[in-house]
Short mmCIF file of C-alpha atoms in Angstrom, two decimals:
data_model
loop_
_atom_site.label_atom_id
_atom_site.label_comp_id
_atom_site.label_asym_id
_atom_site.label_seq_id
_atom_site.Cartn_x
_atom_site.Cartn_y
_atom_site.Cartn_z
CA MET K 988 5.55 -51.98 -60.63
CA ASN K 989 2.28 -50.16 -60.14
CA ILE K 990 2.88 -46.70 -58.60
CA ASP K 991 -0.75 -45.57 -58.72
CA GLU K 992 -1.86 -48.12 -56.16
CA ASP K 993 -3.52 -46.64 -53.00
CA THR K 994 -1.19 -47.42 -50.10
CA SER K 995 -3.00 -45.38 -47.41
CA LYS K 996 -4.55 -48.51 -45.87
CA TRP K 997 -1.21 -50.25 -45.76
CA LEU K 998 0.41 -47.62 -43.54
CA GLY K 999 -2.50 -47.40 -41.10
CA CYS K 1000 -3.46 -43.85 -42.13
CA PRO K 1001 -6.72 -42.71 -40.52
CA THR K 1002 -9.83 -42.19 -42.55
CA PRO K 1003 -11.30 -38.69 -42.77
CA LEU K 1004 -13.97 -39.68 -40.21
CA GLU K 1005 -11.29 -40.84 -37.77
CA MET K 1006 -9.37 -37.59 -38.27
CA TYR K 1007 -12.52 -35.55 -37.52
CA GLN K 1008 -13.21 -37.63 -34.42
CA HIS K 1009 -9.64 -37.13 -33.23
CA GLN K 1010 -9.88 -33.39 -33.87
CA CYS K 1011 -13.17 -33.28 -31.92
CA ALA K 1012 -11.55 -35.07 -28.98
CA LEU K 1013 -8.68 -32.57 -28.99
CA LEU K 1014 -11.14 -29.66 -29.09
CA GLU K 1015 -13.15 -31.18 -26.21
CA ASP K 1016 -9.98 -31.45 -24.09
CA GLU K 1017 -9.10 -27.84 -24.91
CA LEU K 1018 -12.61 -26.73 -24.00
CA ILE K 1019 -12.45 -28.55 -20.64
CA GLN K 1020 -9.08 -26.93 -19.87
CA THR K 1021 -10.41 -23.51 -20.90
CA GLU K 1022 -13.46 -23.91 -18.66
CA ALA K 1023 -11.21 -24.83 -15.71
CA MET K 1024 -9.03 -21.77 -16.37
CA LEU K 1025 -12.15 -19.60 -16.62
CA ARG K 1026 -13.44 -20.88 -13.26
CA LYS K 1027 -10.08 -20.16 -11.68
CA ALA K 1028 -9.97 -16.67 -13.23
CA ARG K 1029 -13.50 -15.92 -11.96
CA ALA K 1030 -12.46 -16.99 -8.46
CA ASN K 1031 -9.38 -14.74 -8.71
CA VAL K 1032 -11.51 -11.81 -9.86
CA ALA K 1033 -13.95 -12.38 -6.99
CA GLY K 1034 -11.03 -12.39 -4.55
CA LEU K 1035 -9.62 -9.21 -6.06
CA VAL K 1036 -13.01 -7.50 -5.84
CA GLN K 1037 -13.26 -8.48 -2.17
CA MET K 1038 -9.72 -7.21 -1.50
CA ASN K 1039 -10.55 -3.97 -3.28
CA ASP K 1040 -13.64 -3.50 -1.11
CA LEU K 1041 -11.59 -4.05 2.04
CA LEU K 1042 -8.94 -1.60 0.86
CA ALA K 1043 -11.55 0.99 -0.06
CA THR K 1044 -13.13 0.66 3.40
CA GLY K 1045 -9.72 0.97 5.05
CA LYS K 1046 -8.87 3.96 2.91
CA ALA K 1047 -12.14 5.67 3.81
CA SER K 1048 -11.58 5.13 7.53
CA ALA K 1049 -7.97 6.37 7.26
CA GLU K 1050 -9.13 9.48 5.40
CA ALA K 1051 -11.78 10.12 8.06
CA ALA K 1052 -9.17 9.76 10.82
CA LEU K 1053 -6.87 12.13 8.93
CA ARG K 1054 -9.66 14.70 8.58
CA GLN K 1055 -10.39 14.50 12.30
CA ALA K 1056 -6.70 14.88 13.16
CA LEU K 1057 -6.38 17.87 10.84
CA GLU K 1058 -9.47 19.44 12.40
CA ARG K 1059 -8.07 18.92 15.92
CA ASN K 1060 -4.73 20.34 14.83
CA SER K 1061 -6.44 23.33 13.28
CA ALA K 1062 -8.51 23.88 16.43
CA MET K 1063 -5.36 23.71 18.60
CA ASN K 1064 -3.57 26.20 16.37
CA ASP K 1065 -6.57 28.54 16.50
CA GLU K 1066 -6.77 28.33 20.31
CA ALA K 1067 -3.04 28.63 21.02
CA PRO K 1068 -1.46 32.04 21.63
CA ASP K 1069 0.98 33.22 19.02
CA ASN K 1070 4.04 32.65 21.20
CA MET K 1071 3.07 29.12 22.33
CA SER K 1072 4.05 25.98 20.58
CA PHE K 1073 2.80 22.45 21.07
CA ARG K 1074 5.99 20.77 19.96
CA PRO K 1075 7.79 19.27 22.98
CA ILE K 1076 11.21 20.38 21.77
CA ASP K 1077 9.98 23.98 21.55
CA LEU K 1078 8.60 23.76 25.09
CA VAL K 1079 11.87 22.41 26.47
CA THR K 1080 13.90 25.00 24.56
CA GLY K 1081 11.69 27.78 25.89
CA GLN K 1082 12.07 26.52 29.47
CA ARG K 1083 15.84 26.28 29.05
CA ASP K 1084 16.05 29.84 27.75
CA HIS K 1085 13.88 31.14 30.58
CA LEU K 1086 16.02 29.37 33.22
CA LEU K 1087 19.20 30.68 31.61
CA ARG K 1088 17.92 34.28 31.70
CA GLU K 1089 16.72 33.88 35.29
CA ASN K 1090 20.10 32.46 36.29
CA GLN K 1091 21.94 35.38 34.67
CA ARG K 1092 19.62 37.87 36.40
CA LEU K 1093 20.23 36.24 39.80
CA LEU K 1094 24.00 36.25 39.22
CA MET K 1095 23.88 39.97 38.44
CA GLU K 1096 21.86 40.64 41.63
CA LEU K 1097 24.37 38.62 43.66
CA LYS K 1098 27.27 40.59 42.19
CA VAL K 1099 25.53 43.86 43.02
CA LEU K 1100 24.83 42.75 46.60
CA ARG K 1101 28.38 41.54 47.22
CA GLY K 1102 29.85 44.70 45.85
CA PRO K 1103 33.18 45.13 44.11
CA HIS K 1104 35.96 42.67 44.91
CA PRO K 1105 39.11 44.27 46.49
#
């Protein structure tokens, strides 16, 4: 029995050239997949940049509207007398209190006009 005999051709083992060619084919496939992923990533980045621009524009317009509202509010507070309020609940509360005092005053006048009860 001869153990030193080269059996690589018997088993169908590839030659070094065939191994290199196979490795090159694998690398080419990887490169094609990587290029596809890179194109997709570039498209995603372009979309994100566009979304960021839209958000920045929206943010700028919202900040401008906020500044205008704050300026109007400040102008209203500067123009309003100290005892006036622009909140509707404060206006209604003030009217209620005024009507209550007026009602009490009229009741007192009525009692005075009617005189004491016997």
